[in-house]
XYZ file of C-alpha atoms in Angstrom:
230
model
C 6.168 -2.083 -3.355
C 5.412 -5.647 -2.287
C 2.165 -6.320 -0.457
C 0.253 -8.839 1.582
C -3.364 -7.839 0.917
C -6.227 -8.540 3.330
C -9.936 -7.799 3.685
C -11.296 -7.144 7.168
C -14.772 -6.413 8.490
C -16.860 -6.911 11.613
C -15.729 -7.525 15.184
C -14.988 -11.265 15.308
C -11.856 -11.605 17.455
C -10.564 -14.431 15.270
C -10.014 -11.958 12.449
C -9.077 -8.880 14.451
C -6.503 -10.608 16.641
C -5.312 -12.479 13.570
C -4.766 -9.241 11.662
C -2.550 -7.875 14.433
C -0.662 -11.140 14.718
C -0.110 -11.253 10.971
C 1.386 -7.765 10.938
C 3.960 -8.913 13.494
C 4.712 -12.152 11.647
C 4.943 -10.385 8.296
C 7.762 -8.246 9.676
C 9.612 -11.494 10.426
C 8.812 -13.520 7.315
C 8.308 -10.745 4.761
C 10.793 -8.007 5.678
C 10.355 -4.985 3.468
C 6.821 -5.969 2.479
C 3.708 -4.099 3.623
C 0.395 -5.430 4.921
C -2.555 -3.642 3.341
C -5.952 -4.013 4.995
C -9.152 -3.098 3.181
C -11.262 -2.158 6.194
C -15.044 -2.009 6.433
C -16.651 0.698 8.524
C -17.727 -2.057 10.950
C -14.135 -2.542 12.162
C -13.726 -1.064 15.634
C -11.743 2.081 16.356
C -9.246 0.359 18.665
C -8.319 -2.242 16.067
C -7.990 0.471 13.428
C -5.690 2.426 15.704
C -3.492 -0.561 16.485
C -3.169 -1.560 12.846
C -2.428 2.009 11.785
C 0.369 2.180 14.354
C 2.228 -0.769 12.819
C 5.158 0.453 10.706
C 4.575 -2.193 8.024
C 0.791 -1.783 7.712
C -1.477 0.503 5.719
C -5.251 0.846 5.807
C -7.736 1.427 2.995
C -11.162 2.468 4.289
C -14.163 1.005 2.464
C -17.544 2.695 2.924
C -19.450 -0.518 3.560
C -20.346 -2.534 6.648
C -18.802 -5.666 5.147
C -20.035 -9.185 4.397
C -18.770 -12.193 2.444
C -18.536 -10.062 -0.699
C -15.832 -8.072 1.078
C -13.282 -10.824 0.465
C -13.026 -9.462 -3.072
C -11.787 -6.071 -1.806
C -8.265 -7.349 -1.263
C -7.958 -8.070 -4.993
C -8.067 -4.357 -5.796
C -4.442 -4.090 -4.666
C -3.449 -5.687 -7.988
C -4.566 -2.534 -9.820
C -2.273 -0.242 -7.809
C 0.541 0.766 -10.207
C 2.948 1.120 -7.275
C 2.607 -2.572 -6.409
C 5.249 -4.825 -7.948
C 4.062 -8.037 -6.270
C 0.946 -8.763 -4.219
C -0.048 -11.908 -2.350
C -3.603 -12.297 -1.089
C -3.993 -13.682 2.401
C -6.552 -14.348 5.178
C -6.411 -12.844 8.646
C -7.293 -16.201 10.237
C -4.150 -17.845 8.800
C -0.527 -17.057 9.655
C 2.490 -16.426 7.430
C 5.353 -18.797 8.151
C 8.597 -20.137 6.743
C 6.988 -22.814 4.547
C 4.756 -20.254 2.868
C 7.561 -17.725 2.535
C 9.915 -20.244 0.933
C 7.224 -21.095 -1.612
C 6.766 -17.406 -2.420
C 10.515 -16.992 -2.889
C 10.621 -19.976 -5.231
C 7.778 -18.460 -7.241
C 9.497 -15.078 -7.455
C 12.641 -16.794 -8.684
C 10.713 -18.712 -11.341
C 9.756 -15.669 -13.386
C 6.148 -16.888 -13.633
C 3.485 -14.208 -13.118
C 1.033 -16.107 -10.865
C 1.500 -18.159 -7.694
C -1.014 -20.666 -6.314
C -0.673 -22.751 -3.145
C -2.710 -25.729 -1.952
C -1.539 -27.638 1.108
C -4.487 -29.584 2.511
C -6.755 -32.326 1.110
C -9.656 -29.865 1.199
C -7.745 -27.312 -0.894
C -9.409 -28.437 -4.094
C -10.528 -25.161 -5.639
C -8.286 -24.009 -8.508
C -7.356 -20.904 -6.496
C -8.045 -20.387 -2.798
C -8.740 -16.791 -1.875
C -5.962 -16.408 0.685
C -3.324 -18.574 -0.976
C -2.279 -16.940 -4.227
C -0.455 -13.945 -5.628
C 0.564 -12.170 -8.792
C 3.066 -9.776 -10.289
C 2.255 -6.332 -11.625
C 0.636 -6.543 -15.042
C -0.125 -10.266 -14.812
C -3.890 -9.752 -15.073
C -4.659 -6.194 -16.257
C -8.317 -7.060 -16.834
C -8.871 -7.900 -13.143
C -10.603 -4.580 -12.232
C -13.076 -5.011 -15.092
C -13.720 -8.624 -14.118
C -14.422 -7.575 -10.531
C -16.766 -4.805 -11.653
C -18.764 -7.231 -13.800
C -18.971 -10.018 -11.210
C -22.444 -10.373 -9.565
C -20.997 -10.742 -6.071
C -23.165 -12.539 -3.520
C -23.104 -12.436 0.279
C -22.174 -16.072 0.800
C -19.077 -17.959 1.840
C -17.046 -19.059 -1.184
C -18.232 -16.375 -3.596
C -14.693 -15.019 -3.968
C -13.387 -18.470 -4.864
C -16.174 -18.902 -7.402
C -14.949 -15.673 -8.981
C -11.370 -16.934 -8.988
C -12.390 -20.300 -10.462
C -14.588 -18.894 -13.216
C -12.991 -15.580 -14.118
C -9.331 -15.734 -13.077
C -8.037 -19.298 -13.270
C -9.024 -19.939 -16.917
C -7.011 -16.851 -17.871
C -3.881 -17.769 -15.914
C -3.795 -21.573 -15.679
C -0.838 -21.898 -18.034
C 1.126 -19.113 -16.314
C 1.101 -20.330 -12.693
C 3.614 -21.858 -10.354
C 1.484 -24.205 -8.245
C 2.755 -25.588 -4.945
C 0.516 -28.554 -4.111
C 2.286 -31.686 -2.930
C -0.919 -33.401 -1.788
C -2.356 -32.916 -5.268
C -0.531 -32.817 -8.575
C 1.531 -29.665 -8.147
C 5.069 -28.856 -7.132
C 6.306 -29.849 -3.648
C 6.861 -27.031 -1.196
C 10.562 -26.172 -0.824
C 10.422 -26.480 2.983
C 9.259 -29.683 4.743
C 5.924 -29.675 6.501
C 5.906 -29.257 10.274
C 3.893 -31.936 12.104
C 0.143 -31.318 11.870
C 0.601 -28.102 9.943
C -0.314 -26.734 6.539
C -0.086 -23.420 4.740
C -3.397 -21.594 5.042
C -4.252 -23.269 8.363
C -7.309 -21.648 9.950
C -6.672 -20.476 13.525
C -8.853 -18.809 16.123
C -7.859 -15.847 18.263
C -6.051 -18.214 20.662
C -3.995 -19.755 17.818
C -5.992 -22.994 17.976
C -6.538 -24.856 14.689
C -9.823 -26.428 13.606
C -9.826 -30.044 14.792
C -11.507 -31.629 11.768
C -9.094 -29.803 9.440
C -6.189 -31.486 11.233
C -7.883 -34.883 11.173
C -8.411 -34.643 7.408
C -4.758 -33.691 6.947
C -3.604 -36.602 9.118
C -5.675 -39.054 7.054
C -4.351 -37.722 3.749
C -0.730 -37.844 4.888
C -1.159 -41.375 6.265
C -2.464 -42.562 2.900
C 0.342 -40.841 0.994
C 2.923 -42.513 3.265
C 1.787 -46.025 2.275
C 4.331 -47.525 -0.186
C 3.109 -47.765 -3.769
C 1.327 -51.046 -4.473
C 0.843 -51.915 -0.800
C -2.597 -50.411 -0.424
C -4.067 -48.927 2.701
C -3.970 -51.251 5.727
C -7.371 -52.472 6.888
């Protein structure tokens, strides 16, 4: 089984609408894969019903209301012995062809871990919704999760990944990161777009995220030795 693994809690439309949209897009970009949602009890009945009705989705109920610590739930998919490959994703970002091509290149590489960074603010070693692994790549992950003193704050999951996961896998990763020092993505960037782009329930991106991307790409387009125009 190949999975896209998500955590979902609360009733913010950005995440609920995004989850439904991602199920549809996964059928297009990841045919044969399944979307697994680790659902808090705070997720509404209608959203549960609609997700459960999707032929490529499966739900795992978690007996908690959900908070920022819940982002770690999606990592438990790696311990499922039926799962050959799992990629961890966010419900407020959309799968697309650029991401999918990068995943295919990773799968063809034979390396056990995949990491993507595609924006100047993607500077953590691993971003929570932009990585994946093969079965058996990190067998100690359940024990690491159990020992982690999770905190209800944004970024706690990426602290876990930076401190407990990345040091164990850094030499076994395929990293797509053409803004940084990684491998270029195999598919060209669409204008004003990046993998992992945060979108609201109306598919609108965050304005300052786009502005930061525009600035970084403008600098990278300046010929070597010319400097940045005043």
